[in-house]
XYZ file of C-alpha atoms in Angstrom:
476
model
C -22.892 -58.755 43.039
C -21.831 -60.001 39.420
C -21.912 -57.868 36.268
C -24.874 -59.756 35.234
C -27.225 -58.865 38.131
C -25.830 -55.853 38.225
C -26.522 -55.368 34.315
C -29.871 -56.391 34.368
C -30.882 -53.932 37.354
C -31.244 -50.103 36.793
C -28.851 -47.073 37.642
C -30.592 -44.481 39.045
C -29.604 -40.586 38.671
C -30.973 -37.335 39.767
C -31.904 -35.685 37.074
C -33.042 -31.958 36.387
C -34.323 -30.295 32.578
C -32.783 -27.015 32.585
C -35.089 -24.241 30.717
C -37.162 -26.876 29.256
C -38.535 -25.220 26.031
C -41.106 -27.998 24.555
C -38.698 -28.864 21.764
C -38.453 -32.155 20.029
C -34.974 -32.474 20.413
C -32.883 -32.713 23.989
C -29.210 -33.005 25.529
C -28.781 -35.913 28.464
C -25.932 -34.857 30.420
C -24.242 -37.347 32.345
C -22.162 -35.566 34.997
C -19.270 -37.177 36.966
C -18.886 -38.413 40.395
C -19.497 -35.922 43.211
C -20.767 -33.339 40.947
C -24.249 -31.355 41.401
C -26.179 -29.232 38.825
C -25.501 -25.525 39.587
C -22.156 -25.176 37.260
C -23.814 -26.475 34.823
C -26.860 -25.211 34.703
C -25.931 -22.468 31.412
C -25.333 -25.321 29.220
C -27.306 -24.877 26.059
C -27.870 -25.168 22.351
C -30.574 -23.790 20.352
C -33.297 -25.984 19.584
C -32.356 -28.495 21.976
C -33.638 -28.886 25.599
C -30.656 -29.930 28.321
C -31.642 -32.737 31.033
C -29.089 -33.107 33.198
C -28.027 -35.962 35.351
C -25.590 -36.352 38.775
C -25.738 -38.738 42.061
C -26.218 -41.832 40.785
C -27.418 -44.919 42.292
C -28.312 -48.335 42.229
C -31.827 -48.884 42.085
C -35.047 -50.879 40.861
C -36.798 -47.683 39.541
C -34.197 -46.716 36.799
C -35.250 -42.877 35.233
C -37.879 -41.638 37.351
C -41.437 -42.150 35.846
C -42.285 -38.330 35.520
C -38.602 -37.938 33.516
C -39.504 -40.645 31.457
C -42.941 -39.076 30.441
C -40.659 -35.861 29.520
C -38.248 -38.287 27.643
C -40.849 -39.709 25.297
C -41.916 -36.604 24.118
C -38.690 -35.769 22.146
C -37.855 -37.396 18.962
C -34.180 -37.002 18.937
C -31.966 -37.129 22.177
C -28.311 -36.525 22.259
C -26.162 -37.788 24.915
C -22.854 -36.334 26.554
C -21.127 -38.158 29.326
C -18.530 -37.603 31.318
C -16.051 -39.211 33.966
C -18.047 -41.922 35.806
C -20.595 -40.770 33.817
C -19.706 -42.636 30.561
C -20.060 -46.496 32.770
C -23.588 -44.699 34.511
C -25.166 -43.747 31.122
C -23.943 -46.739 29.743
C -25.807 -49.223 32.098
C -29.219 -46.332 31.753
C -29.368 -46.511 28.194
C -29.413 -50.291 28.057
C -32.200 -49.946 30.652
C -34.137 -47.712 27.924
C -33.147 -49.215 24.680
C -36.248 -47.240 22.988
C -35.007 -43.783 23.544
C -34.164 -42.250 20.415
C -30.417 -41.816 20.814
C -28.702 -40.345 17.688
C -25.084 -39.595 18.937
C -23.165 -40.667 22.367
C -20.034 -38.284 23.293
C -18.025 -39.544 26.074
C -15.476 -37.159 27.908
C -12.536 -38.046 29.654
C -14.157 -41.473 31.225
C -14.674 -44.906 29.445
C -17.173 -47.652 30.255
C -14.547 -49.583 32.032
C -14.235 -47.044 34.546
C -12.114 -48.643 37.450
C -9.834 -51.589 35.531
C -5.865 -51.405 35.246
C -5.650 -50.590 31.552
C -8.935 -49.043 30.081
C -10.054 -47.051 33.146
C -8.894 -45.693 36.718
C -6.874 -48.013 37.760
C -8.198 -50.293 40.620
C -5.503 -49.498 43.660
C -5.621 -45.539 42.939
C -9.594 -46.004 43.364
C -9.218 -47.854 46.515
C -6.760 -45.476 47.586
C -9.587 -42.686 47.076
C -12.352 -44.372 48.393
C -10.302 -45.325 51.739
C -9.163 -41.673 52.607
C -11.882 -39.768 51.393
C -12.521 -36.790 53.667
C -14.095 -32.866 53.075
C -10.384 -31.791 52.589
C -9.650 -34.699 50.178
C -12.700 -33.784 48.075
C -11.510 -30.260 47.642
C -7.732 -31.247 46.707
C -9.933 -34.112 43.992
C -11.645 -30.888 42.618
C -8.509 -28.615 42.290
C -7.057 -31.741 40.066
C -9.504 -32.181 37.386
C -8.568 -28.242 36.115
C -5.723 -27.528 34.201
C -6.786 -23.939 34.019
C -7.640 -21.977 36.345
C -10.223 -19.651 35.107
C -12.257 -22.619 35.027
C -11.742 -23.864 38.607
C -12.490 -20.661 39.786
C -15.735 -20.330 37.444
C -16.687 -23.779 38.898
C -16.014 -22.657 42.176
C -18.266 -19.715 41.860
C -21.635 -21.625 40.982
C -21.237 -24.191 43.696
C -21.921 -27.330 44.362
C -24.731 -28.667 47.050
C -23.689 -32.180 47.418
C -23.392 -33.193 50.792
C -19.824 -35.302 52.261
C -21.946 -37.992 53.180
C -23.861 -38.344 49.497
C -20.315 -38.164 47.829
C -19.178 -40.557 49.701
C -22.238 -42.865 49.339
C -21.735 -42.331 45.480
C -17.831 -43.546 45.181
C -18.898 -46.103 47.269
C -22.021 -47.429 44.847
C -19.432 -47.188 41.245
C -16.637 -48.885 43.742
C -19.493 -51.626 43.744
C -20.096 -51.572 39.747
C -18.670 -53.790 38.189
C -17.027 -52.427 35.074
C -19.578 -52.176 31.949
C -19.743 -55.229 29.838
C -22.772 -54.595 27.560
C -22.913 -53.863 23.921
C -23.570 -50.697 23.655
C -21.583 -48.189 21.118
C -20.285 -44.805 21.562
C -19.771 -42.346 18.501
C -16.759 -40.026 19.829
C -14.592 -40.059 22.608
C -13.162 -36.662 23.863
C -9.698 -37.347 25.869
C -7.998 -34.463 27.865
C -4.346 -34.663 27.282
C -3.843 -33.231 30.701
C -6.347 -35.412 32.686
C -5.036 -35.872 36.224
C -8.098 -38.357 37.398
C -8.604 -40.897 34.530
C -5.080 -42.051 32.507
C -5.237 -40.482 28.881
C -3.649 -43.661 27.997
C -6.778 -45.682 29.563
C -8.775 -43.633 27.899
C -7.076 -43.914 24.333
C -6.569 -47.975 24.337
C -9.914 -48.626 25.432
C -11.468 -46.446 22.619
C -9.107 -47.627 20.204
C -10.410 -51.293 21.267
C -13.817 -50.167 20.742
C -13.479 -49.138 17.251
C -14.665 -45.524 18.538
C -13.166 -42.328 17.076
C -11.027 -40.633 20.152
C -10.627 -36.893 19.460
C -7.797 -35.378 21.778
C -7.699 -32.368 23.232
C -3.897 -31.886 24.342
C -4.129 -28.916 27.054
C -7.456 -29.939 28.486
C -7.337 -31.690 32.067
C -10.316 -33.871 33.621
C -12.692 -31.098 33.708
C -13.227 -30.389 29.959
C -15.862 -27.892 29.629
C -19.078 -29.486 28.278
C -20.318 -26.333 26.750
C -17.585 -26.470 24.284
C -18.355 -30.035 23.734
C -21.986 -29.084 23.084
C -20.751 -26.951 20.596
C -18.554 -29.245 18.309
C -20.589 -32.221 18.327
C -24.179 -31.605 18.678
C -25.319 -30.384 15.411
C -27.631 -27.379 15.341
C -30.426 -28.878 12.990
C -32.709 -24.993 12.617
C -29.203 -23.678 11.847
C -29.005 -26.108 9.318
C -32.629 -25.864 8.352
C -32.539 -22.046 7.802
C -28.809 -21.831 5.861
C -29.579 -24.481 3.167
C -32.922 -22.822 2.987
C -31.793 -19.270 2.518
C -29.456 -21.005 -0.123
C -31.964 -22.223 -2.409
C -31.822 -19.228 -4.458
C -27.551 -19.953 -5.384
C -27.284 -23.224 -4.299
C -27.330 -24.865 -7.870
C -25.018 -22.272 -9.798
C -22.365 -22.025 -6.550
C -22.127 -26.410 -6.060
C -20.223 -27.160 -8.273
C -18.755 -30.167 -6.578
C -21.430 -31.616 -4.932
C -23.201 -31.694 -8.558
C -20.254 -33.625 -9.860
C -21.010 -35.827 -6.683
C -24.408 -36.541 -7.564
C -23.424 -37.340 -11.219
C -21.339 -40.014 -9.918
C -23.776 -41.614 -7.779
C -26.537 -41.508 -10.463
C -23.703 -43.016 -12.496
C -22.667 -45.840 -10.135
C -25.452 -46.570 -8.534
C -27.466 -47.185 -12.455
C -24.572 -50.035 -12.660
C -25.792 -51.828 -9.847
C -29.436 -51.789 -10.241
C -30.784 -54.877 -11.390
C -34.269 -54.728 -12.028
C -37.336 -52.346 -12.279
C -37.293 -49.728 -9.666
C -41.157 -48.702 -8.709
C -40.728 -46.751 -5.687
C -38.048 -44.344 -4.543
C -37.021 -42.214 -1.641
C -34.334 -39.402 -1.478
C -33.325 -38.534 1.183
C -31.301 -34.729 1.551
C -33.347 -33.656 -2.100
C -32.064 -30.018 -1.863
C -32.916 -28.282 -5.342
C -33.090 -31.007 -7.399
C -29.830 -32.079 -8.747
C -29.609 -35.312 -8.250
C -33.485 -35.743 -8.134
C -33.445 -34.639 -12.189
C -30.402 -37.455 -12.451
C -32.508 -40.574 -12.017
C -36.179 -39.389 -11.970
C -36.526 -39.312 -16.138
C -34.276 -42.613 -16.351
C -36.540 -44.632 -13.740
C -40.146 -43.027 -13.878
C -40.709 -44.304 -10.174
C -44.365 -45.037 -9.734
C -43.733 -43.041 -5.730
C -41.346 -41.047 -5.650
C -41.079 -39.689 -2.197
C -38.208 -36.683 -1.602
C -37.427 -35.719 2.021
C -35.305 -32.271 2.717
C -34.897 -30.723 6.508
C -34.798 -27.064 4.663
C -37.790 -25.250 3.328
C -36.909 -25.955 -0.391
C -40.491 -26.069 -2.418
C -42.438 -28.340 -3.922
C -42.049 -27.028 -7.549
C -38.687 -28.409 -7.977
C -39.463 -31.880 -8.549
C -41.173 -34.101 -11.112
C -44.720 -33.654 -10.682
C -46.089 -36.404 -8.668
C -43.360 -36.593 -6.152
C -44.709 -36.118 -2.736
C -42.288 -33.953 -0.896
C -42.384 -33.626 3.013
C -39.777 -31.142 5.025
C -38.505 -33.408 7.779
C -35.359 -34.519 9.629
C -34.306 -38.030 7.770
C -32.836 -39.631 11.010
C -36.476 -39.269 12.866
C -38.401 -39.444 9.818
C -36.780 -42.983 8.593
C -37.716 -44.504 11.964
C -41.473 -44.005 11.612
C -42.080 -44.574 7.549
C -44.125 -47.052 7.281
C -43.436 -47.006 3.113
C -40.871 -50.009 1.473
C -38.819 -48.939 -1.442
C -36.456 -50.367 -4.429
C -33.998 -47.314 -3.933
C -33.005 -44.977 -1.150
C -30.563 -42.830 -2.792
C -29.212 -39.601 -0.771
C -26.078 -37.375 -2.431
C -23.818 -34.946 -0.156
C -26.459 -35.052 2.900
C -24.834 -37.850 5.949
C -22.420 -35.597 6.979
C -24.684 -33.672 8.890
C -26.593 -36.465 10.654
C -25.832 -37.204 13.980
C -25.416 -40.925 13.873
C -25.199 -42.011 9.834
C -24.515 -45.347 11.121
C -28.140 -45.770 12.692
C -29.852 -43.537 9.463
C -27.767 -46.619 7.238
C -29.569 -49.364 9.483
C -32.870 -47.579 9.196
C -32.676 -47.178 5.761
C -32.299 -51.228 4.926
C -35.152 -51.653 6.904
C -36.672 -49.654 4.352
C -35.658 -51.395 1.432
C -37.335 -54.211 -0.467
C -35.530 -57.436 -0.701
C -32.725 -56.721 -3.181
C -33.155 -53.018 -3.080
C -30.475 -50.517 -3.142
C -29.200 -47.782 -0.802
C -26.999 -45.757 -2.334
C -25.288 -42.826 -0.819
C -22.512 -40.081 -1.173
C -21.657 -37.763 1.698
C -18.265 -36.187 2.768
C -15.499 -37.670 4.752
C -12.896 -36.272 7.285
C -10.445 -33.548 5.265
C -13.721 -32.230 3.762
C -12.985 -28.017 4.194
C -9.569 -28.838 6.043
C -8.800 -24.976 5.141
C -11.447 -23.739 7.166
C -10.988 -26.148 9.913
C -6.970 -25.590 10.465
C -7.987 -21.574 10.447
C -11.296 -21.664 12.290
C -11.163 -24.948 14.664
C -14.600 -25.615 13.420
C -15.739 -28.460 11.213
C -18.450 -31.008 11.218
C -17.710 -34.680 12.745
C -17.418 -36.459 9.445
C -18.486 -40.119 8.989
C -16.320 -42.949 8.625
C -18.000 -45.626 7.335
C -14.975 -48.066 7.806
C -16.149 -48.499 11.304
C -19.802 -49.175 10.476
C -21.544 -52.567 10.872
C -24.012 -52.780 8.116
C -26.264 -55.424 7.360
C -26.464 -55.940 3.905
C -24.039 -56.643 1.105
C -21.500 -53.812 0.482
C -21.309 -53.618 -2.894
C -19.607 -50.476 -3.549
C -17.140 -47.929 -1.462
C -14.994 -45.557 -2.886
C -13.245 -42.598 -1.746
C -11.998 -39.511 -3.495
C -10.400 -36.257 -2.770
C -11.829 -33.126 -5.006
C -9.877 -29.196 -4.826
C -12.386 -26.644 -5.914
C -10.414 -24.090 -6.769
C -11.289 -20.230 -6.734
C -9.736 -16.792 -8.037
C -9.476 -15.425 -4.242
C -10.685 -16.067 -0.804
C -13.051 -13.607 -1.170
C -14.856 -15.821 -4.165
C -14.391 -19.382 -1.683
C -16.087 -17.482 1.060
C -19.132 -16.573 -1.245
C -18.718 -20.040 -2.031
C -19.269 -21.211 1.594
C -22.487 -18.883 1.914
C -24.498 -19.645 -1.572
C -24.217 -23.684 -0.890
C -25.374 -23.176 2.632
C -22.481 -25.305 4.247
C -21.557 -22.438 6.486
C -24.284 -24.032 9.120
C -21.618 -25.097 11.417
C -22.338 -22.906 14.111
C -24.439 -19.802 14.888
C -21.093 -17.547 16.371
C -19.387 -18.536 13.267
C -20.365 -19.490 9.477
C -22.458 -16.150 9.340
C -20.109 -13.389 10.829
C -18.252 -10.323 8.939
C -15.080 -11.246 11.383
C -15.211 -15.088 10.191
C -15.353 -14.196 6.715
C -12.951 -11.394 7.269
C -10.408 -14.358 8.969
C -10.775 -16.590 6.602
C -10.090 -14.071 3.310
C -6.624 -12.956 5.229
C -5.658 -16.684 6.303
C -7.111 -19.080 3.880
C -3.667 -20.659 1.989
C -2.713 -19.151 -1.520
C -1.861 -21.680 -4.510
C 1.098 -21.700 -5.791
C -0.173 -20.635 -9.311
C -2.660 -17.916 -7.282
C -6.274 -18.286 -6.086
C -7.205 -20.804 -3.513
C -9.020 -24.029 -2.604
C -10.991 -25.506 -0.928
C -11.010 -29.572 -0.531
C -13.796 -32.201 -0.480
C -13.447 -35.793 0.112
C -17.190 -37.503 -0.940
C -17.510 -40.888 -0.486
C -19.327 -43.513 -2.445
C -21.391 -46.496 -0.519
C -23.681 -48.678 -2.212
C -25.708 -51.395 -0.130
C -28.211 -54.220 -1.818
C -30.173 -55.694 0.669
C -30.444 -59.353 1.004
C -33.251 -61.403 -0.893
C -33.839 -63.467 1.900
């Protein structure tokens, strides 16, 4: 069987929704070889729904039709792979190119999954394959933990896979060939520890790929996918609900991020070249950058999109404001614009790369989208104290389909009188929406006022790095 048969033709998983709530927004979870559901059936993350995957197959009939039904309903899904995983939900998502896929996480696996350098190498595989046995399935298991706490918690839920269906699964990805299709993955999580798939496979095949690899040094095969769920999905009501409840301080507490919308207005009024009639914002917040351009251009539509709660009243009368999330919303407007300008909002989109394609679909020939959003060392304070931070664009990486006409990068220190004042700082802007367990507790704030670095002069900072990104789209 060749990769191309083999690529046209469907994998086929079992596939369970955990807890489904009717949300629009869900979690694909691509387990591993050999694995079943039960110890993972507590993975979660508010607002989201979790489907999760396992015993995989080659078959005509792809995702079930009754899954697929479930799958259309949702307007944003997020996948996490892992292990074998990563080369099963690569081949699935080709099947289902519609799905609306924001971000792709791959753990500890690549799509290469048996090959010398970017995957498990081929003898070790045959080696496994040939002397597979009940015992040798147990002493596999034990390897993939470099802690025990979490063998034994895996141990504890169980796993109902049969020998004989574990077997017929190494068997059918011993049969497929190694992924050779064009799809993209986001991040790349690689245990340092991993006993089962070379961190060094791992690491040159993402670096080939032009995929951001994020290392976790102590973590073996099994990393736990909760914890992935937690750094890289992006809890959109959290979101929602902090820059919302911000409304109120945002304007006299950002001072940066109005300085970044000054120089956005400023560059992007450089570039323009003719009349602009129609524009869409996209992030409007309160206004500030909305109050920039509005008087200057006099749009004839002016259309402002925010995922918080913010109010009509803020803007130019006129303006049609809708409450939305930009990455689904820019998929279905049917509207064409001059300018889609958006200041200090990417950073929290799941895939920026897919908003940016969106977007120029948007845009009338010769139109403009201009953005500003922050880049990795963005709150590198908080992140060396806390471990938390949001997976920052890099737009170095991105294929874009227009004419790059602008990209600049700077580096801003806001500084304040104490770590008390930066921590009020973090609240009234609304950028402590990281996650639920952290931006809003007394003992985070507490942390971060005893550990957050000291000037030399006194006071302390906190550091921003916006980038700049303007785009024309081509006249013909």
């Amino acid at each position: 069987m060749t990769a191309t048969t083999i690529h046209s033709a469907r994998v086929s998983a079992s596939s369970r929704l955990t807890a489904p709530s009717a949300g629009s927004r869900l979690i694909m979870v691509f387990l591993g070889w050999g694995m079943s559901p039960e110890p993972f059936l507590t993975l979660a993350k508010p607002g989201y729904d979790v489907m999760l995957l396992w015993e995989y197959r080659l078959g005509s009939d792809g995702i079930d039709d009754e899954i697929l039904d479930r799958l259309s309903a949702y307007r944003e899904i997020v996948v996490v792979a892992w292990s074998f995983g990563v080369v099963a939900a690569s081949y699935m998502l080709d099947s289902y190119p519609g799905l609306p896929v924001t971000r792709k996480v791959a753990v500890n696996g690549t799509p290469r999954h048996i090959d010398r350098s970017f995957g498990i190498p081929p003898a070790v595989f045959s080696v496994t394959l040939r002397g597979l046995s009940p015992a040798a399935v147990v002493k596999f298991t034990d390897r993939m933990f470099a802690d025990l706490a979490d063998r034994g918690a895996f141990a504890a839920a169980g796993n109902a896979r049969s020998f004989d269906s574990v077997l017929e699964e190494l068997r059918f990805f011993g049969g497929l060939p190694v992924y050779s299709g064009g799809l993209r993955w986001d991040f790349a999580v690689v245990g340092g520890r991993d006993a089962i798939f070379p961190p060094a496979n791992q690491s040159a095949f993402w670096a080939a790929a032009g995929c951001r690899a994020i290392e976790r040094p102590e973590a073996g095969h099994y990393v736990g996918l909760q914890s992935v769920i937690d750094d890289f999905v992006v809890d959109k009501e959290l979101v929602a609900s902090r820059f919302g409840g911000a409304r109120d301080t945002y304007r006299d507490s950002a001072g940066v991020q109005r300085g970044v919308a000054e120089k956005l207005w400023r560059l992007t009024k450089g570039c323009l070249s003719g009349p602009v009639a129609s524009v869409l914002e996209v992030g409007a917040g309160d206004g500030l950058l909305t109050e920039l351009y509005a008087p200057s251009l006099s749009p004839e539509t002016l259309v402002l999109w925010d995922i918080a709660d913010i109010g009509s009243g803020r803007f130019p009368p006129g303006a049609l404001f809708e409450r939305c999330d930009a990455e689904e919303a820019v998929r279905r407007c049917p509207l064409s614009f001059d300018l889609v300008i958006s200041a200090s909002t990417l950073q929290w989109f799941h895939s920026p790369e897919t908003f940016v394609a969106n977007a120029m679909r948007l845009l009338r020939p010769g139109g403009l989208l201009a953005l500003s959003f922050f880049g990795d060392g963005t709150y590198r304070e908080v992140a060396d104290i806390t471990g938390v931070s949001l997976k920052y664009p890099d737009p170095s990486v991105w294929d874009i389909d227009g004419e790059v006409v602008l990209l600049e990068k700077d580096s801003v220190a806001e500084s304040f009188a104490d770590a008390a004042a930066a921590v009020r700082h973090i609240g009234r802007t609304g950028v402590n929406a990281l996650r639920r367990d952290w931006g809003a507790s007394v003992s985070a704030g507490r942390r971060l006022m005893r550990e957050l670095p000291e000037n030399p002069g006194g006071g302390v900072s906190l550091t921003y790095v916006p980038y700049y990104m303007i785009i024309r789209k081509p006249t013909t």
